[in-house]
């Protein structure tokens, strides 16, 4: 395969992806991945009329074909940005979304404002997936974090990301409802400054319309009972035991679930509930104080 102009390759890829219903900078991002360069460098290459060598052309065309079939961009490139880090992702793990950054913001604000009043700074991230929430809290708040993941497939990705980005974080391959497993890593009643989670919250009957979510995100990270709140119910009860007075519990949830989550945390003994919206203006994270 001969060298080809980057601008021509990207223009053709944009057209193909547009016909597949994919808008945005995916063509340029795939070009940067194929060339092993940055998005900015690819845009300079396009403006300067530069070409890709044959191996980069082949990688790019293969990647575009995969994306055209609606395989997630992050699965093709093997990475996903989240706040200030790049996480390794792929089949078997939920791809982190920008809206989950709201959960991190809520945790950071509480820890920074109330750290002197709390007995410990220990944070538990339940259902850590790729490790996104645990890693960013550990790095930005500089507090000890325990991350829990039940899924064997997701645990592999979390282990890799945590080892590279937040090696002091404890990663536990267990069900968060297993009190003995938590106690073995120091998570005991009253020990937590915060329990946070981006849990599964899709009702079983509500299959997502988005093909990329429906076909590529693991079902264990999506569905949780008839109303989508089964796991949050369990976690609210667990948090009531583990979170110290003045500590935080915070859950990501669907837009229409905020009121129900308020009731669940109140019934578990938490107070001062609040809900934060994501960048699209949707109710996304509800927190409360022990």
mmCIF file of C-alpha atoms in Angstrom:
data_model
loop_
_atom_site.group_PDB
_atom_site.id
_atom_site.type_symbol
_atom_site.label_atom_id
_atom_site.label_comp_id
_atom_site.label_asym_id
_atom_site.label_seq_id
_atom_site.Cartn_x
_atom_site.Cartn_y
_atom_site.Cartn_z
ATOM 1 C CA UNK A 1 0.000 0.000 0.000
ATOM 2 C CA UNK A 2 1.427 3.362 -1.070
ATOM 3 C CA UNK A 3 1.696 6.472 1.120
ATOM 4 C CA UNK A 4 -1.446 8.618 1.026
ATOM 5 C CA UNK A 5 -2.192 12.211 1.958
ATOM 6 C CA UNK A 6 -3.481 12.519 5.508
ATOM 7 C CA UNK A 7 -6.057 15.137 4.514
ATOM 8 C CA UNK A 8 -7.522 12.847 1.841
ATOM 9 C CA UNK A 9 -7.666 9.883 4.192
ATOM 10 C CA UNK A 10 -9.381 11.860 6.928
ATOM 11 C CA UNK A 11 -11.847 13.479 4.516
ATOM 12 C CA UNK A 12 -12.892 10.110 3.136
ATOM 13 C CA UNK A 13 -13.148 8.634 6.632
ATOM 14 C CA UNK A 14 -15.342 11.522 7.818
ATOM 15 C CA UNK A 15 -17.728 10.843 4.948
ATOM 16 C CA UNK A 16 -17.880 7.107 5.685
ATOM 17 C CA UNK A 17 -18.421 7.634 9.399
ATOM 18 C CA UNK A 18 -21.033 10.309 8.734
ATOM 19 C CA UNK A 19 -23.052 7.831 6.694
ATOM 20 C CA UNK A 20 -22.831 5.454 9.671
ATOM 21 C CA UNK A 21 -24.298 8.165 11.921
ATOM 22 C CA UNK A 22 -21.020 9.056 13.618
ATOM 23 C CA UNK A 23 -20.213 12.760 13.911
ATOM 24 C CA UNK A 24 -17.331 14.505 15.650
ATOM 25 C CA UNK A 25 -13.556 14.158 15.459
ATOM 26 C CA UNK A 26 -13.409 10.348 15.285
ATOM 27 C CA UNK A 27 -11.671 10.314 11.885
ATOM 28 C CA UNK A 28 -8.891 12.607 13.137
ATOM 29 C CA UNK A 29 -8.589 10.681 16.408
ATOM 30 C CA UNK A 30 -8.225 7.402 14.547
ATOM 31 C CA UNK A 31 -5.627 8.977 12.279
ATOM 32 C CA UNK A 32 -3.641 10.129 15.309
ATOM 33 C CA UNK A 33 -3.851 6.638 16.825
ATOM 34 C CA UNK A 34 -2.781 4.984 13.564
ATOM 35 C CA UNK A 35 0.213 7.304 13.239
ATOM 36 C CA UNK A 36 1.174 7.190 16.911
ATOM 37 C CA UNK A 37 0.866 10.961 17.151
ATOM 38 C CA UNK A 38 -1.405 13.550 18.733
ATOM 39 C CA UNK A 39 -4.590 15.080 17.372
ATOM 40 C CA UNK A 40 -2.785 18.403 17.003
ATOM 41 C CA UNK A 41 0.022 16.804 15.022
ATOM 42 C CA UNK A 42 -2.440 15.135 12.651
ATOM 43 C CA UNK A 43 -4.150 18.456 12.017
ATOM 44 C CA UNK A 44 -0.783 20.014 11.198
ATOM 45 C CA UNK A 45 -0.042 17.100 8.861
ATOM 46 C CA UNK A 46 -3.347 17.742 7.105
ATOM 47 C CA UNK A 47 -2.685 21.450 6.734
ATOM 48 C CA UNK A 48 0.843 20.860 5.439
ATOM 49 C CA UNK A 49 -0.217 18.261 2.861
ATOM 50 C CA UNK A 50 1.810 15.469 4.466
ATOM 51 C CA UNK A 51 1.278 11.763 3.879
ATOM 52 C CA UNK A 52 0.999 8.612 5.983
ATOM 53 C CA UNK A 53 3.341 5.762 5.222
ATOM 54 C CA UNK A 54 1.862 2.454 4.139
ATOM 55 C CA UNK A 55 1.723 0.854 7.597
ATOM 56 C CA UNK A 56 -0.113 3.834 9.100
ATOM 57 C CA UNK A 57 -2.522 3.875 6.147
ATOM 58 C CA UNK A 58 -3.332 0.205 6.688
ATOM 59 C CA UNK A 59 -3.891 0.676 10.430
ATOM 60 C CA UNK A 60 -6.092 3.699 9.794
ATOM 61 C CA UNK A 61 -8.295 2.044 7.172
ATOM 62 C CA UNK A 62 -8.793 -1.022 9.365
ATOM 63 C CA UNK A 63 -9.711 1.188 12.318
ATOM 64 C CA UNK A 64 -12.169 3.223 10.261
ATOM 65 C CA UNK A 65 -13.893 0.045 9.093
ATOM 66 C CA UNK A 66 -14.268 -1.100 12.699
ATOM 67 C CA UNK A 67 -15.639 2.287 13.759
ATOM 68 C CA UNK A 68 -17.988 2.284 10.780
ATOM 69 C CA UNK A 69 -19.440 -0.906 12.249
ATOM 70 C CA UNK A 70 -20.126 1.086 15.464
ATOM 71 C CA UNK A 71 -17.399 -0.514 17.537
ATOM 72 C CA UNK A 72 -16.601 2.069 20.220
ATOM 73 C CA UNK A 73 -13.723 4.388 19.430
ATOM 74 C CA UNK A 74 -12.143 3.593 22.804
ATOM 75 C CA UNK A 75 -12.099 -0.146 22.076
ATOM 76 C CA UNK A 76 -10.265 0.505 18.822
ATOM 77 C CA UNK A 77 -7.644 2.821 20.300
ATOM 78 C CA UNK A 78 -7.493 0.926 23.601
ATOM 79 C CA UNK A 79 -7.756 4.045 25.740
ATOM 80 C CA UNK A 80 -10.285 6.523 27.113
ATOM 81 C CA UNK A 81 -9.652 9.978 28.605
ATOM 82 C CA UNK A 82 -11.065 10.694 32.049
ATOM 83 C CA UNK A 83 -10.274 13.987 33.750
ATOM 84 C CA UNK A 84 -6.460 14.189 33.707
ATOM 85 C CA UNK A 85 -5.629 10.561 32.896
ATOM 86 C CA UNK A 86 -5.802 8.147 29.983
ATOM 87 C CA UNK A 87 -7.284 4.788 30.949
ATOM 88 C CA UNK A 88 -6.779 1.499 29.165
ATOM 89 C CA UNK A 89 -10.118 0.011 28.159
ATOM 90 C CA UNK A 90 -11.514 -2.718 25.937
ATOM 91 C CA UNK A 91 -13.992 -5.591 25.829
ATOM 92 C CA UNK A 92 -15.408 -6.533 29.213
ATOM 93 C CA UNK A 93 -15.190 -3.139 30.904
ATOM 94 C CA UNK A 94 -17.520 -0.147 30.946
ATOM 95 C CA UNK A 95 -16.041 2.771 29.020
ATOM 96 C CA UNK A 96 -15.847 5.810 31.345
ATOM 97 C CA UNK A 97 -18.074 8.735 30.366
ATOM 98 C CA UNK A 98 -17.613 12.466 31.006
ATOM 99 C CA UNK A 99 -20.722 12.576 33.210
ATOM 100 C CA UNK A 100 -19.030 10.327 35.768
ATOM 101 C CA UNK A 101 -16.567 13.144 36.416
ATOM 102 C CA UNK A 102 -19.413 14.761 38.393
ATOM 103 C CA UNK A 103 -19.168 11.887 40.887
ATOM 104 C CA UNK A 104 -15.467 12.600 41.331
ATOM 105 C CA UNK A 105 -16.167 16.321 41.784
ATOM 106 C CA UNK A 106 -18.701 15.599 44.529
ATOM 107 C CA UNK A 107 -16.242 13.359 46.379
ATOM 108 C CA UNK A 108 -13.350 15.807 46.048
ATOM 109 C CA UNK A 109 -15.411 18.754 47.280
ATOM 110 C CA UNK A 110 -16.520 16.855 50.362
ATOM 111 C CA UNK A 111 -13.070 15.531 51.193
ATOM 112 C CA UNK A 112 -11.415 18.924 50.807
ATOM 113 C CA UNK A 113 -14.056 20.748 52.824
ATOM 114 C CA UNK A 114 -14.453 18.248 55.652
ATOM 115 C CA UNK A 115 -11.139 16.398 55.841
ATOM 116 C CA UNK A 116 -10.137 17.931 59.219
ATOM 117 C CA UNK A 117 -13.413 16.740 60.764
ATOM 118 C CA UNK A 118 -13.205 13.154 59.497
ATOM 119 C CA UNK A 119 -11.551 10.356 61.450
ATOM 120 C CA UNK A 120 -9.985 8.938 58.296
ATOM 121 C CA UNK A 121 -9.719 9.931 54.645
ATOM 122 C CA UNK A 122 -10.434 6.426 53.391
ATOM 123 C CA UNK A 123 -12.643 6.217 50.283
ATOM 124 C CA UNK A 124 -14.378 3.114 48.915
ATOM 125 C CA UNK A 125 -15.209 3.014 45.188
ATOM 126 C CA UNK A 126 -17.675 0.215 44.494
ATOM 127 C CA UNK A 127 -17.873 -1.253 40.998
ATOM 128 C CA UNK A 128 -14.701 0.465 39.930
ATOM 129 C CA UNK A 129 -14.718 -0.912 36.355
ATOM 130 C CA UNK A 130 -11.718 0.622 34.608
ATOM 131 C CA UNK A 131 -10.668 2.225 37.898
ATOM 132 C CA UNK A 132 -11.558 5.715 36.663
ATOM 133 C CA UNK A 133 -13.180 7.061 39.823
ATOM 134 C CA UNK A 134 -10.778 5.425 42.276
ATOM 135 C CA UNK A 135 -7.696 6.558 40.364
ATOM 136 C CA UNK A 136 -8.741 10.174 39.986
ATOM 137 C CA UNK A 137 -9.837 10.526 43.614
ATOM 138 C CA UNK A 138 -6.584 8.975 44.819
ATOM 139 C CA UNK A 139 -4.486 11.247 42.607
ATOM 140 C CA UNK A 140 -6.383 14.494 43.113
ATOM 141 C CA UNK A 141 -7.362 14.227 46.782
ATOM 142 C CA UNK A 142 -4.227 12.329 47.848
ATOM 143 C CA UNK A 143 -6.251 10.030 50.101
ATOM 144 C CA UNK A 144 -6.216 6.238 50.519
ATOM 145 C CA UNK A 145 -8.722 4.519 48.249
ATOM 146 C CA UNK A 146 -10.041 0.966 48.112
ATOM 147 C CA UNK A 147 -11.559 -0.036 44.779
ATOM 148 C CA UNK A 148 -13.875 -3.042 44.532
ATOM 149 C CA UNK A 149 -14.768 -4.887 41.332
ATOM 150 C CA UNK A 150 -16.721 -8.136 41.077
ATOM 151 C CA UNK A 151 -16.507 -8.768 37.310
ATOM 152 C CA UNK A 152 -13.417 -10.825 36.380
ATOM 153 C CA UNK A 153 -13.209 -9.152 32.965
ATOM 154 C CA UNK A 154 -13.414 -5.614 34.345
ATOM 155 C CA UNK A 155 -11.026 -6.456 37.190
ATOM 156 C CA UNK A 156 -8.259 -7.143 34.650
ATOM 157 C CA UNK A 157 -8.572 -3.608 33.262
ATOM 158 C CA UNK A 158 -8.796 -2.023 36.718
ATOM 159 C CA UNK A 159 -5.681 -3.881 37.870
ATOM 160 C CA UNK A 160 -3.711 -2.624 34.892
ATOM 161 C CA UNK A 161 -4.868 0.988 35.192
ATOM 162 C CA UNK A 162 -4.400 1.188 38.943
ATOM 163 C CA UNK A 163 -0.916 -0.316 38.735
ATOM 164 C CA UNK A 164 0.083 2.319 36.193
ATOM 165 C CA UNK A 165 -1.723 5.387 37.521
ATOM 166 C CA UNK A 166 -2.417 4.978 41.266
ATOM 167 C CA UNK A 167 -0.340 2.078 42.576
ATOM 168 C CA UNK A 168 -1.060 2.839 46.239
ATOM 169 C CA UNK A 169 -4.761 2.184 45.667
ATOM 170 C CA UNK A 170 -5.993 -1.148 47.001
ATOM 171 C CA UNK A 171 -7.936 -3.170 44.424
ATOM 172 C CA UNK A 172 -10.239 -5.879 45.715
ATOM 173 C CA UNK A 173 -11.719 -8.571 43.461
ATOM 174 C CA UNK A 174 -14.917 -9.224 45.391
ATOM 175 C CA UNK A 175 -18.587 -8.485 45.831
ATOM 176 C CA UNK A 176 -18.998 -5.278 47.853
ATOM 177 C CA UNK A 177 -21.667 -7.028 49.901
ATOM 178 C CA UNK A 178 -19.020 -9.398 51.277
ATOM 179 C CA UNK A 179 -18.237 -7.786 54.649
ATOM 180 C CA UNK A 180 -15.376 -10.181 55.380
ATOM 181 C CA UNK A 181 -13.622 -9.349 52.110
ATOM 182 C CA UNK A 182 -13.911 -5.635 52.835
ATOM 183 C CA UNK A 183 -12.693 -6.051 56.404
ATOM 184 C CA UNK A 184 -9.589 -7.857 55.135
ATOM 185 C CA UNK A 185 -8.440 -4.612 53.470
ATOM 186 C CA UNK A 186 -9.409 -2.333 56.346
ATOM 187 C CA UNK A 187 -12.938 -1.369 55.330
ATOM 188 C CA UNK A 188 -14.859 -1.887 58.569
ATOM 189 C CA UNK A 189 -17.853 -0.164 60.186
ATOM 190 C CA UNK A 190 -17.226 3.566 60.575
ATOM 191 C CA UNK A 191 -13.969 3.525 58.621
ATOM 192 C CA UNK A 192 -14.968 5.443 55.482
ATOM 193 C CA UNK A 193 -14.826 9.138 54.756
ATOM 194 C CA UNK A 194 -16.779 8.402 51.594
ATOM 195 C CA UNK A 195 -18.412 5.573 49.689
ATOM 196 C CA UNK A 196 -18.898 6.371 46.016
ATOM 197 C CA UNK A 197 -20.180 4.341 43.115
ATOM 198 C CA UNK A 198 -21.138 4.499 39.466
ATOM 199 C CA UNK A 199 -23.278 1.372 39.745
ATOM 200 C CA UNK A 200 -25.482 -0.379 37.198
ATOM 201 C CA UNK A 201 -28.762 1.559 37.146
ATOM 202 C CA UNK A 202 -30.639 0.600 33.963
ATOM 203 C CA UNK A 203 -33.953 -1.267 34.505
ATOM 204 C CA UNK A 204 -33.833 -4.759 33.024
ATOM 205 C CA UNK A 205 -36.616 -3.988 30.539
ATOM 206 C CA UNK A 206 -35.027 -0.727 29.349
ATOM 207 C CA UNK A 207 -32.541 -1.911 26.741
ATOM 208 C CA UNK A 208 -30.444 1.116 25.667
ATOM 209 C CA UNK A 209 -31.189 2.393 22.167
ATOM 210 C CA UNK A 210 -27.528 3.229 21.551
ATOM 211 C CA UNK A 211 -25.958 0.286 19.723
ATOM 212 C CA UNK A 212 -22.535 0.964 21.217
ATOM 213 C CA UNK A 213 -23.915 0.796 24.761
ATOM 214 C CA UNK A 214 -26.217 -2.150 24.097
ATOM 215 C CA UNK A 215 -23.651 -4.266 22.264
ATOM 216 C CA UNK A 216 -20.334 -3.368 23.863
ATOM 217 C CA UNK A 217 -20.817 -2.234 27.471
ATOM 218 C CA UNK A 218 -21.020 -5.289 29.773
ATOM 219 C CA UNK A 219 -24.515 -6.099 31.003
ATOM 220 C CA UNK A 220 -23.257 -6.332 34.588
ATOM 221 C CA UNK A 221 -22.360 -2.631 34.408
ATOM 222 C CA UNK A 222 -25.768 -1.624 33.034
ATOM 223 C CA UNK A 223 -28.726 -3.510 34.513
ATOM 224 C CA UNK A 224 -29.959 -3.645 38.104
ATOM 225 C CA UNK A 225 -33.446 -4.965 38.694
ATOM 226 C CA UNK A 226 -36.906 -3.921 37.566
ATOM 227 C CA UNK A 227 -36.403 -0.242 38.380
ATOM 228 C CA UNK A 228 -32.614 -0.130 37.996
ATOM 229 C CA UNK A 229 -32.065 0.601 41.678
ATOM 230 C CA UNK A 230 -31.399 -2.814 43.222
ATOM 231 C CA UNK A 231 -27.657 -2.294 43.567
ATOM 232 C CA UNK A 232 -28.045 1.225 44.943
ATOM 233 C CA UNK A 233 -30.471 -0.161 47.545
ATOM 234 C CA UNK A 234 -27.829 -2.608 48.691
ATOM 235 C CA UNK A 235 -25.085 0.013 48.683
ATOM 236 C CA UNK A 236 -27.112 2.526 50.685
ATOM 237 C CA UNK A 237 -27.509 -0.085 53.422
ATOM 238 C CA UNK A 238 -23.813 -1.007 53.282
ATOM 239 C CA UNK A 239 -22.812 2.662 53.408
ATOM 240 C CA UNK A 240 -24.919 3.222 56.517
ATOM 241 C CA UNK A 241 -22.667 0.745 58.302
ATOM 242 C CA UNK A 242 -19.306 1.693 56.825
ATOM 243 C CA UNK A 243 -19.390 5.496 56.501
ATOM 244 C CA UNK A 244 -18.355 7.482 59.573
ATOM 245 C CA UNK A 245 -20.430 10.401 60.910
ATOM 246 C CA UNK A 246 -19.913 13.391 58.648
ATOM 247 C CA UNK A 247 -18.871 11.115 55.794
ATOM 248 C CA UNK A 248 -20.317 11.043 52.295
ATOM 249 C CA UNK A 249 -22.240 8.575 50.192
ATOM 250 C CA UNK A 250 -22.623 9.430 46.496
ATOM 251 C CA UNK A 251 -24.122 7.524 43.559
ATOM 252 C CA UNK A 252 -24.339 8.167 39.855
ATOM 253 C CA UNK A 253 -27.810 7.436 38.475
ATOM 254 C CA UNK A 254 -30.182 8.087 35.588
ATOM 255 C CA UNK A 255 -31.852 11.471 35.244
ATOM 256 C CA UNK A 256 -35.275 10.283 36.393
ATOM 257 C CA UNK A 257 -33.958 8.374 39.446
ATOM 258 C CA UNK A 258 -32.813 11.286 41.632
ATOM 259 C CA UNK A 259 -35.959 11.388 43.781
ATOM 260 C CA UNK A 260 -35.857 7.652 44.407
ATOM 261 C CA UNK A 261 -32.175 7.784 45.358
ATOM 262 C CA UNK A 262 -32.930 10.617 47.803
ATOM 263 C CA UNK A 263 -35.471 8.338 49.494
ATOM 264 C CA UNK A 264 -33.069 5.384 49.594
ATOM 265 C CA UNK A 265 -30.252 7.325 51.273
ATOM 266 C CA UNK A 266 -32.654 8.989 53.699
ATOM 267 C CA UNK A 267 -34.129 5.616 54.666
ATOM 268 C CA UNK A 268 -30.577 4.377 55.290
ATOM 269 C CA UNK A 269 -29.984 7.183 57.805
ATOM 270 C CA UNK A 270 -28.223 9.796 55.684
ATOM 271 C CA UNK A 271 -29.102 13.496 55.761
ATOM 272 C CA UNK A 272 -28.719 16.656 53.690
ATOM 273 C CA UNK A 273 -29.200 14.897 50.360
ATOM 274 C CA UNK A 274 -28.363 16.837 47.194
ATOM 275 C CA UNK A 275 -28.248 16.151 43.459
ATOM 276 C CA UNK A 276 -25.752 17.471 40.917
ATOM 277 C CA UNK A 277 -26.328 17.804 37.187
ATOM 278 C CA UNK A 278 -23.942 16.710 34.468
ATOM 279 C CA UNK A 279 -22.644 18.812 31.559
ATOM 280 C CA UNK A 280 -25.875 18.216 29.632
ATOM 281 C CA UNK A 281 -28.037 19.542 32.479
ATOM 282 C CA UNK A 282 -29.361 16.124 33.550
ATOM 283 C CA UNK A 283 -29.613 15.060 37.188
ATOM 284 C CA UNK A 284 -26.670 12.672 37.470
ATOM 285 C CA UNK A 285 -25.199 12.263 40.979
ATOM 286 C CA UNK A 286 -26.935 12.233 44.345
ATOM 287 C CA UNK A 287 -24.984 12.482 47.578
ATOM 288 C CA UNK A 288 -25.827 12.650 51.276
ATOM 289 C CA UNK A 289 -24.073 12.926 54.642
ATOM 290 C CA UNK A 290 -23.933 10.308 57.394
#
